[in-house]
């Protein structure tokens, strides 16, 4: 074994001290300053002169080392040489090294502060675990829900909304994104960023999950084939929150969690013993797509009801202040609101929320009396319209009986559907198609993903055959010749799926939009035109395709809206499940010729006529788009003349 050299040993010892931080670095520099002062003092001691003892000489050397102003006071050649060397060493060691250490320490400390490693000291705030494509729309939803948010803050006895976002690496770039987001802007000061992962218990403590009024867990994106999926991370985060609550003997916060695989629902509920609402992301978008296939044009209703911006939203109000009124009386007192129905707790004696679940009664008879424990479901343009206004004139009450169950038309039987693209949502989409019973569609799936990989994903999702008739086509729809060979014009519906295999939503949407434009070129040559449904991942791309003729679903915006609104009013989830699943109440379209409508009618008269059938009028879907490219006129003023034109359809809430 070779012996260690003395120089190497000294270097190693110095290095081990320097890596310990600014304090140890300053200590090492201080030792060097002391050694240089000692050597400089000993060099001038033999000269005698003003130095009564070695200590005075060392002090003389220390002054020259730390302050260059003493350089001109020295006499004698040797003393001036030593003084000059000490002054130069002072510039290098004392001033240069000291400033460098302090500067680096200050920069590191500022970087740590920017990363958000300090635990927040807040209560009754809202926590978002994860920075994903849904985070910015989610924050916009929370900040823009003024009326609903005001009620939420009153419920939790707090004055100001504070949002805390846990990101893998919080940075100034994310703060810049917040400030530039149209729906956030100056309100970005209400958003606090913290670094960490949702599967790390210390990161959950950093955002004060146990003191939050609501915790939202959006689903993160992972590469295909990864052993760590978003659902695994969600379950781990819930387990960590529950463990912290047991450790500190604190109550569990209300959690809204998004999962991708709806089959993990029992696992999530078992992992978290507190109040939790689970939103199945893949299943939700799949339901909307299938409903859109059944009812062409329904995407405009989704984009109004389930995204932020102008238009109507679904609100759920407590029955305490309106108990005793009937649904018909309530509707007449609120002329700007469409009363959709109510929720009634299965446990009628429960005073603290509803742990037994809700009985959803949409399109209920108008004489149904509201009880204090009920939740009334309304559709309005603004939350304030759901409150009584003594200045408004009440409408004549409309009498509506039990909804007549309409047999669902088997529109899927034999329908040829072309899926362009592949993502993790395809198995749940096929499961949604199969849930509509007999008479299933014929599905062709086109993707560059190998067929063996697709079949493997389907076999892991289904125990049997997913659909009676489906086939895989291995092709790239971005190549015009390959797309032409598929003959897209021969299909009834074409769905362009956003890829989850690309690095970002912008790249996925770029591919989807180029494929759509290429598809439009091919369809212009065909005599017939199939229904087109396009899924996008980036909300910023919604306005790029001006004058497009497809129906557009922006998945992150829809899921962000649902997560945010369920966090503010948890009963909303069961309402959306009822509206957008097979059976029960649903939004549909009707031909005006099927009703005895007068030649010129207003919306209030339309409500009366549809009430005879037990249906609720929601609006009109125009055959011709307006100047903004919109076909939908939802919840118009009651006395507004509708002036129905050939091809127009009525938007109704009915029971199927």
XYZ file of C-alpha atoms in Angstrom:
656
model
C 0.000 0.000 0.000
C 1.404 3.391 -0.978
C 1.779 5.873 1.906
C -0.360 9.031 1.870
C 1.538 12.191 1.064
C 1.298 14.989 3.615
C 0.090 17.452 0.963
C -2.703 15.105 -0.124
C -3.793 14.613 3.462
C -3.911 18.373 4.055
C -5.890 18.888 0.831
C -8.344 16.180 1.851
C -8.881 17.683 5.310
C -9.396 21.175 3.846
C -11.816 19.857 1.242
C -13.913 18.028 3.855
C -14.240 21.282 5.792
C -15.110 23.395 2.752
C -18.010 21.153 1.676
C -19.700 21.505 5.063
C -21.151 24.903 4.224
C -20.518 28.619 4.536
C -19.760 28.505 8.268
C -16.947 25.984 7.891
C -15.663 27.780 4.787
C -15.391 31.017 6.776
C -13.606 29.129 9.537
C -11.041 27.770 7.049
C -10.514 31.262 5.597
C -10.103 32.619 9.118
C -7.405 30.026 9.815
C -5.566 31.032 6.623
C -5.779 34.702 7.590
C -4.344 33.865 11.003
C -1.488 31.853 9.477
C -0.638 34.597 6.963
C -0.715 37.223 9.725
C 1.516 35.060 11.903
C 4.032 34.454 9.101
C 4.040 38.139 8.096
C 4.569 39.248 11.692
C 7.440 36.807 12.229
C 9.115 38.046 9.037
C 9.374 41.640 10.336
C 10.171 40.858 13.990
C 13.960 40.629 13.328
C 13.839 44.190 11.986
C 13.033 45.514 15.448
C 11.834 49.089 15.116
C 8.256 49.724 16.277
C 7.594 46.110 17.300
C 7.997 45.731 21.032
C 7.063 42.042 20.933
C 5.967 39.382 18.383
C 2.304 40.086 19.165
C 2.642 43.672 17.947
C 4.253 42.409 14.743
C 1.423 39.943 14.115
C -1.143 42.702 14.720
C 0.784 44.924 12.278
C 0.618 42.137 9.676
C -3.116 41.568 10.287
C -3.851 45.287 9.728
C -1.963 45.281 6.392
C -3.744 42.087 5.402
C -7.230 43.438 6.040
C -6.875 47.145 5.201
C -4.741 48.320 2.197
C -4.770 51.889 3.565
C -1.877 51.120 5.913
C 0.517 50.376 3.022
C 1.951 53.936 2.816
C 2.879 54.138 6.520
C 5.702 51.632 6.399
C 9.402 52.505 6.289
C 12.303 50.381 5.267
C 12.698 48.204 2.183
C 12.058 44.843 3.853
C 9.064 46.094 5.785
C 7.544 47.547 2.613
C 8.087 44.277 0.705
C 6.382 42.251 3.441
C 3.601 44.848 3.715
C 3.026 44.748 -0.062
C 2.836 40.933 -0.046
C 0.410 41.043 2.891
C -1.797 43.613 1.131
C -1.927 41.495 -2.040
C -2.758 38.417 0.040
C -5.487 40.432 1.732
C -7.102 41.225 -1.606
C -7.053 37.553 -2.562
C -7.771 35.768 0.719
C -9.586 38.242 2.899
C -11.653 40.299 0.484
C -11.984 37.978 -2.544
C -12.598 34.708 -0.713
C -14.783 36.258 1.946
C -17.008 38.013 -0.598
C -17.173 34.856 -2.731
C -18.245 32.712 0.226
C -20.873 35.187 1.408
C -22.177 35.697 -2.145
C -22.468 31.969 -2.781
C -24.160 31.469 0.572
C -26.645 34.251 -0.134
C -27.404 32.904 -3.637
C -27.881 29.384 -2.260
C -30.152 30.689 0.475
C -32.230 32.654 -2.042
C -32.428 29.569 -4.270
C -33.662 27.503 -1.318
C -36.293 30.110 -0.556
C -37.397 30.166 -4.214
C -37.662 26.368 -4.210
C -40.210 26.612 -1.448
C -38.714 24.325 1.180
C -40.127 26.249 4.137
C -43.353 24.792 5.586
C -46.353 27.092 5.202
C -48.126 28.382 8.308
C -51.681 28.554 6.987
C -55.047 27.175 7.971
C -58.183 26.503 5.922
C -56.295 26.873 2.656
C -56.642 24.739 -0.477
C -53.767 22.399 -1.389
C -53.080 21.144 -4.924
C -50.685 18.194 -4.950
C -48.831 18.314 -8.244
C -47.934 20.651 -11.102
C -49.444 19.077 -14.212
C -51.235 20.214 -17.369
C -54.350 20.569 -15.207
C -52.823 22.801 -12.528
C -53.206 26.187 -14.228
C -56.827 25.572 -15.340
C -57.537 24.224 -11.857
C -56.199 27.365 -10.182
C -58.159 29.532 -12.638
C -61.336 27.664 -11.697
C -60.748 28.146 -7.984
C -59.921 31.831 -8.313
C -62.804 32.602 -10.681
C -65.542 30.848 -8.675
C -66.434 34.011 -6.768
C -69.872 33.162 -5.402
C -69.194 29.511 -4.717
C -65.801 30.371 -3.253
C -67.348 32.997 -0.982
C -69.694 30.402 0.459
C -66.775 27.974 0.816
C -64.754 30.533 2.792
C -67.727 31.337 5.023
C -68.188 27.654 5.740
C -64.570 27.350 6.876
C -64.579 30.667 8.757
C -61.777 32.284 6.791
C -61.507 35.634 5.041
C -59.047 35.054 2.209
C -58.443 32.244 -0.229
C -54.904 30.866 -0.139
C -53.808 28.235 -2.634
C -50.714 26.101 -1.994
C -49.311 24.072 -4.907
C -46.824 21.248 -4.406
C -44.510 20.946 -7.405
C -41.570 18.636 -8.034
C -39.327 21.692 -8.472
C -40.894 25.062 -7.684
C -39.184 27.757 -9.724
C -39.402 31.341 -10.905
C -40.535 30.023 -14.308
C -43.700 28.633 -12.709
C -44.355 31.953 -10.993
C -44.004 33.606 -14.408
C -46.527 31.128 -15.850
C -48.979 31.987 -13.088
C -48.674 35.709 -13.721
C -49.142 35.297 -17.472
C -52.162 33.006 -17.195
C -55.232 35.043 -18.280
C -57.461 33.734 -15.500
C -54.884 34.335 -12.739
C -52.721 37.412 -13.446
C -52.336 39.587 -10.365
C -54.095 37.018 -8.225
C -50.974 34.867 -8.496
C -50.017 36.369 -5.106
C -52.666 34.108 -3.617
C -50.789 31.060 -4.923
C -47.876 29.692 -2.874
C -45.468 27.209 -4.482
C -43.667 24.508 -2.524
C -41.193 21.913 -3.770
C -41.628 18.215 -3.237
C -43.424 15.107 -4.344
C -46.862 14.001 -3.230
C -45.430 10.623 -2.197
C -43.024 12.255 0.303
C -44.456 12.699 3.819
C -42.209 15.696 4.562
C -43.464 17.422 1.389
C -47.066 16.914 2.530
C -46.118 18.465 5.869
C -44.502 21.358 3.950
C -47.873 22.330 2.420
C -49.752 21.804 5.737
C -52.184 19.224 4.398
C -53.690 18.546 7.820
C -54.671 22.208 8.240
C -56.186 22.531 4.756
C -59.901 22.900 4.138
C -59.553 20.855 0.934
C -56.769 18.857 -0.712
C -56.933 18.286 -4.481
C -54.855 15.477 -6.003
C -54.834 15.771 -9.826
C -53.525 12.870 -11.813
C -49.927 13.120 -13.006
C -48.650 11.908 -16.376
C -46.305 8.915 -16.561
C -44.626 7.111 -19.396
C -46.331 4.034 -20.759
C -45.094 0.868 -19.076
C -43.870 2.651 -15.952
C -44.325 0.720 -12.711
C -45.138 3.978 -10.915
C -48.460 5.222 -12.223
C -50.465 8.277 -11.260
C -52.913 6.103 -9.323
C -50.069 4.586 -7.303
C -48.851 8.072 -6.415
C -52.378 9.153 -5.468
C -52.846 6.186 -3.118
C -49.411 6.776 -1.543
C -50.245 10.446 -0.946
C -53.535 9.515 0.727
C -51.786 6.948 2.921
C -49.211 9.576 3.955
C -51.898 12.140 4.861
C -53.762 9.526 6.924
C -50.517 8.497 8.685
C -49.692 12.116 9.570
C -53.185 12.614 10.951
C -52.741 9.560 13.203
C -49.306 10.757 14.299
C -50.485 14.246 15.272
C -53.964 13.081 16.316
C -55.481 15.630 13.933
C -58.704 15.386 11.908
C -58.407 14.330 8.288
C -58.954 17.027 5.639
C -61.463 16.689 2.803
C -59.747 15.275 -0.286
C -60.724 15.329 -3.954
C -58.597 12.758 -5.765
C -58.393 12.000 -9.462
C -57.628 8.458 -10.556
C -57.188 7.111 -14.053
C -58.317 3.517 -13.547
C -61.832 3.456 -12.079
C -61.176 -0.062 -10.778
C -58.835 1.498 -8.188
C -61.795 3.225 -6.506
C -62.095 0.655 -3.649
C -58.335 0.921 -3.055
C -58.519 4.719 -2.739
C -61.470 4.563 -0.352
C -59.665 1.957 1.738
C -56.455 4.007 1.797
C -58.127 7.152 3.109
C -60.585 6.849 6.021
C -61.635 10.517 5.859
C -63.987 12.446 3.583
C -62.922 11.807 0.009
C -64.465 12.321 -3.415
C -62.908 10.382 -6.275
C -63.053 11.625 -9.864
C -62.213 8.928 -12.410
C -60.434 10.920 -15.126
C -60.358 8.334 -17.905
C -63.901 7.153 -17.203
C -65.219 10.741 -17.094
C -63.792 11.724 -20.480
C -64.852 8.366 -21.942
C -68.423 8.949 -20.767
C -68.483 12.380 -22.335
C -67.144 11.037 -25.618
C -69.730 8.255 -25.813
C -72.521 10.679 -24.937
C -71.183 12.944 -27.661
C -71.355 10.075 -30.157
C -74.980 9.484 -29.165
C -75.880 13.187 -29.220
C -73.858 15.122 -31.820
C -73.355 18.689 -30.650
C -73.197 17.795 -26.966
C -69.569 18.954 -26.755
C -70.721 22.597 -26.767
C -72.774 21.867 -23.661
C -69.735 20.276 -21.990
C -67.553 23.227 -22.916
C -70.054 25.627 -21.344
C -71.061 23.696 -18.235
C -67.710 22.031 -17.498
C -65.151 24.739 -18.276
C -64.465 28.176 -16.848
C -65.587 31.265 -18.713
C -68.800 32.868 -19.813
C -72.002 30.890 -19.829
C -73.893 28.651 -17.445
C -72.719 26.321 -14.720
C -74.330 23.737 -12.484
C -74.716 24.857 -8.867
C -75.746 22.888 -5.788
C -77.401 24.895 -3.000
C -78.398 23.788 0.486
C -82.082 23.487 1.328
C -81.938 25.194 4.738
C -83.143 28.620 3.576
C -85.705 27.322 1.066
C -87.160 24.386 3.004
C -90.896 24.037 2.494
C -90.942 25.413 -1.037
C -91.736 23.153 -3.961
C -89.403 22.926 -6.932
C -92.001 24.738 -9.041
C -92.281 27.613 -6.542
C -88.521 27.891 -6.334
C -88.221 28.068 -10.135
C -90.844 30.813 -10.364
C -89.027 32.929 -7.748
C -85.675 32.695 -9.573
C -86.300 33.662 -13.226
C -82.619 33.474 -14.198
C -82.243 29.895 -12.974
C -83.274 26.499 -14.322
C -84.043 24.168 -11.412
C -82.827 20.711 -12.438
C -83.890 18.734 -9.368
C -82.587 17.873 -5.930
C -80.429 15.492 -3.923
C -81.919 13.775 -0.882
C -79.828 11.942 1.657
C -80.656 8.277 2.142
C -80.250 8.826 5.895
C -82.989 11.381 6.595
C -81.916 11.787 10.241
C -78.311 12.721 9.470
C -77.489 16.292 10.521
C -73.752 16.341 9.823
C -73.491 15.916 6.059
C -74.603 12.759 4.275
C -72.447 9.718 4.856
C -74.981 7.245 3.436
C -74.970 8.773 -0.053
C -77.427 10.824 -2.060
C -80.614 9.910 -3.871
C -80.317 11.900 -7.111
C -83.701 13.202 -8.285
C -83.131 15.204 -11.429
C -86.177 16.224 -13.474
C -88.282 15.591 -10.360
C -91.988 16.643 -10.341
C -92.523 20.353 -9.708
C -94.626 19.719 -6.573
C -91.704 17.983 -4.804
C -91.198 19.740 -1.473
C -87.689 20.782 -0.474
C -86.448 19.648 2.946
C -83.759 21.301 5.039
C -81.285 18.469 4.443
C -81.787 18.444 0.678
C -79.447 19.895 -1.917
C -81.082 21.699 -4.830
C -79.419 21.401 -8.264
C -79.655 24.512 -10.453
C -78.221 25.819 -13.699
C -77.439 29.539 -13.843
C -75.049 32.049 -15.391
C -73.841 33.276 -12.016
C -73.919 32.038 -8.438
C -75.730 35.215 -7.331
C -78.735 34.308 -9.492
C -79.384 31.240 -7.330
C -80.235 33.562 -4.413
C -83.669 35.159 -4.060
C -83.875 38.743 -5.356
C -86.904 40.729 -4.139
C -86.513 43.162 -7.066
C -87.221 40.533 -9.717
C -90.744 39.674 -10.856
C -91.750 36.084 -10.230
C -92.696 33.933 -13.205
C -95.961 31.983 -13.447
C -95.416 28.600 -11.837
C -94.999 25.658 -14.208
C -96.562 22.309 -13.321
C -94.429 19.324 -14.283
C -95.318 15.749 -13.464
C -93.243 12.595 -13.358
C -90.761 12.349 -16.188
C -91.778 9.916 -18.871
C -89.096 7.338 -19.382
C -87.982 7.537 -22.974
C -86.554 4.380 -24.504
C -82.975 5.020 -25.549
C -82.586 4.783 -29.288
C -80.052 2.160 -30.148
C -77.872 4.612 -32.040
C -74.713 2.604 -31.428
C -75.874 -0.597 -33.125
C -73.752 -1.170 -36.189
C -72.300 2.342 -36.013
C -68.830 2.427 -37.540
C -66.441 4.401 -35.356
C -62.834 5.196 -36.249
C -60.369 5.951 -33.444
C -57.295 7.807 -34.664
C -54.552 7.488 -32.066
C -53.966 5.532 -28.884
C -53.715 6.568 -25.254
C -54.371 5.063 -21.844
C -58.019 6.137 -22.133
C -58.889 3.689 -24.948
C -59.686 0.677 -22.689
C -62.074 2.748 -20.554
C -63.622 4.201 -23.726
C -64.293 0.699 -25.019
C -65.711 -0.277 -21.635
C -68.077 2.696 -21.814
C -69.268 1.646 -25.270
C -69.899 -1.891 -24.025
C -71.867 -0.596 -20.991
C -74.677 0.472 -23.320
C -75.757 -3.123 -23.703
C -76.608 -4.981 -26.910
C -76.276 -3.340 -30.263
C -72.661 -2.283 -29.942
C -70.678 -0.251 -32.476
C -67.956 -1.468 -34.812
C -64.667 0.045 -33.687
C -61.470 0.418 -35.742
C -58.388 1.667 -33.890
C -55.593 3.267 -35.937
C -52.240 3.917 -34.293
C -48.485 3.502 -34.714
C -48.412 1.664 -31.372
C -47.794 -2.046 -32.046
C -50.931 -4.182 -32.005
C -49.423 -6.581 -29.466
C -48.917 -3.713 -27.020
C -52.501 -2.529 -27.493
C -53.936 -6.006 -26.984
C -51.821 -6.396 -23.856
C -53.282 -3.159 -22.436
C -56.820 -4.340 -23.246
C -56.253 -7.772 -21.712
C -55.075 -6.165 -18.478
C -58.210 -4.002 -18.356
C -60.825 -6.589 -19.418
C -61.366 -10.146 -18.257
C -63.278 -10.979 -21.443
C -63.689 -9.431 -24.855
C -64.046 -5.622 -24.605
C -66.441 -5.244 -27.560
C -68.248 -7.620 -29.888
C -66.583 -6.121 -32.949
C -63.343 -4.174 -33.006
C -60.106 -4.308 -34.975
C -56.634 -2.823 -34.869
C -54.968 -1.069 -37.779
C -51.252 -0.350 -37.491
C -50.762 2.863 -39.460
C -49.767 6.502 -39.036
C -52.707 8.795 -39.743
C -50.228 11.637 -40.253
C -49.224 10.007 -43.555
C -51.823 10.967 -46.149
C -51.581 7.773 -48.224
C -52.077 5.564 -45.174
C -55.039 7.668 -44.039
C -56.649 7.494 -47.489
C -56.336 3.687 -47.540
C -58.410 3.563 -44.344
C -61.202 5.464 -46.176
C -62.325 7.689 -43.262
C -65.398 8.906 -45.180
C -66.964 5.438 -44.836
C -67.274 5.809 -41.040
C -70.139 7.348 -39.080
C -67.925 8.885 -36.375
C -64.209 9.706 -36.249
C -62.527 10.407 -32.889
C -59.045 11.947 -32.842
C -57.401 11.074 -29.528
C -54.671 13.126 -27.916
C -51.503 11.109 -27.422
C -50.086 10.645 -23.918
C -46.760 9.317 -25.234
C -45.308 12.678 -26.244
C -43.309 14.956 -23.971
C -45.930 17.680 -23.652
C -49.521 18.530 -24.407
C -48.354 21.023 -27.042
C -46.641 18.258 -29.013
C -49.635 15.933 -28.668
C -52.032 18.635 -29.815
C -49.786 19.598 -32.720
C -50.017 16.042 -34.001
C -53.782 15.905 -33.433
C -54.460 19.213 -35.202
C -52.266 18.381 -38.198
C -54.089 15.061 -38.465
C -57.430 16.889 -38.326
C -56.451 19.307 -41.108
C -55.264 16.406 -43.248
C -58.520 14.585 -42.532
C -60.495 17.646 -43.633
C -58.718 17.616 -46.993
C -59.721 14.006 -47.543
C -63.329 14.489 -46.417
C -63.918 17.436 -48.748
C -63.686 15.005 -51.655
C -66.257 12.616 -50.130
C -70.044 12.907 -50.685
C -70.900 12.370 -47.016
C -69.312 13.755 -43.877
C -68.920 11.729 -40.656
C -69.158 13.190 -37.185
C -65.730 14.431 -36.009
C -64.737 14.567 -32.317
C -61.288 15.920 -31.445
C -59.607 15.648 -28.047
C -56.960 18.230 -27.076
C -54.596 18.321 -24.104
C -53.466 21.952 -23.991
C -56.130 24.618 -23.257
C -54.079 27.241 -25.132
C -54.789 25.453 -28.414
C -58.574 25.780 -28.266
C -58.673 28.894 -30.492
C -56.085 27.858 -33.089
C -58.450 25.989 -35.402
C -60.668 28.880 -36.417
C -63.878 27.795 -38.099
C -63.252 24.089 -37.482
C -66.086 21.687 -38.187
C -65.282 19.158 -35.490
C -66.475 18.862 -31.933
C -63.703 19.624 -29.477
C -63.099 18.249 -25.977
C -60.217 19.711 -23.940
C -59.664 17.018 -21.336
C -57.509 18.947 -18.806
C -59.968 21.865 -18.714
C -62.963 19.602 -18.128
C -61.235 17.565 -15.423
C -59.819 20.693 -13.773
C -63.289 22.220 -13.622
C -64.750 19.070 -12.084
C -61.953 18.770 -9.504
C -62.198 22.434 -8.506
C -65.978 22.540 -8.273
C -66.210 19.244 -6.381
C -63.635 20.607 -3.917
C -65.907 23.598 -3.325
C -69.146 21.580 -3.337
C -68.607 17.842 -3.030
C -72.219 16.889 -3.890
C -71.585 18.037 -7.457
C -69.812 14.791 -8.302
C -72.924 12.621 -7.972
C -74.845 15.102 -10.143
C -72.278 14.832 -12.946
C -72.187 11.047 -12.622
C -75.962 10.963 -13.027
C -75.983 13.272 -16.052
C -73.201 11.667 -18.046
C -73.619 7.918 -17.470
C -75.907 5.386 -19.086
C -79.474 5.425 -17.756
C -81.251 7.922 -15.508
C -81.307 11.631 -16.192
C -79.359 12.875 -19.186
C -79.075 15.885 -21.469
C -80.388 15.263 -24.943
C -81.694 16.907 -28.089
C -85.275 16.948 -29.367
C -86.876 17.861 -32.669
C -89.202 20.889 -32.166
C -91.716 19.269 -34.548
C -92.427 16.607 -31.913
C -94.087 19.210 -29.662
C -97.177 21.406 -30.192
C -95.211 24.643 -30.358
C -96.839 27.850 -31.595
C -95.384 29.653 -34.597
C -93.594 32.165 -32.373
C -92.694 31.145 -28.868
C -90.538 32.369 -26.005
C -88.497 30.211 -23.662
C -91.066 30.281 -20.852
C -93.763 28.885 -23.154
C -91.282 26.215 -24.282
C -90.762 25.234 -20.637
C -94.521 24.816 -20.133
C -94.920 22.615 -23.201
C -91.972 20.354 -22.326
C -93.144 20.126 -18.698
C -96.217 18.220 -19.929
C -93.805 15.450 -20.995
C -91.970 15.651 -17.668
C -88.921 17.168 -19.365
C -86.982 20.307 -18.483
C -86.124 22.757 -21.264
C -82.492 23.867 -21.120
C -82.091 25.837 -24.336
C -81.818 25.657 -28.113
C -79.120 24.235 -30.386
C -79.076 26.256 -33.611
C -78.442 24.602 -36.949
C -76.468 27.694 -38.041
C -73.644 29.046 -35.910
C -73.589 32.680 -34.833
C -70.775 35.189 -35.415
C -68.719 33.582 -32.620
C -69.125 30.115 -34.108
C -71.519 28.982 -31.364
C -74.616 26.880 -31.967
C -75.761 26.637 -28.347
C -78.136 29.034 -26.618
C -78.432 27.715 -23.054
C -80.783 29.159 -20.417
C -81.951 32.189 -22.459
C -84.111 34.932 -20.868
C -87.619 33.609 -20.250
C -89.364 36.206 -22.423
C -86.905 36.041 -25.298
C -88.425 34.972 -28.608
C -86.691 31.840 -29.845
C -87.541 32.172 -33.560
C -86.852 28.495 -34.265
C -85.472 27.736 -37.711
C -85.456 24.472 -39.711
C -82.767 22.180 -38.319
C -82.770 23.745 -34.846
C -82.994 21.317 -31.920
C -84.238 21.679 -28.371
C -81.858 20.925 -25.498
C -83.734 19.076 -22.740
C -83.141 17.221 -19.485
C -85.021 13.940 -19.608
C -85.101 10.456 -18.087
C -84.009 7.469 -20.180
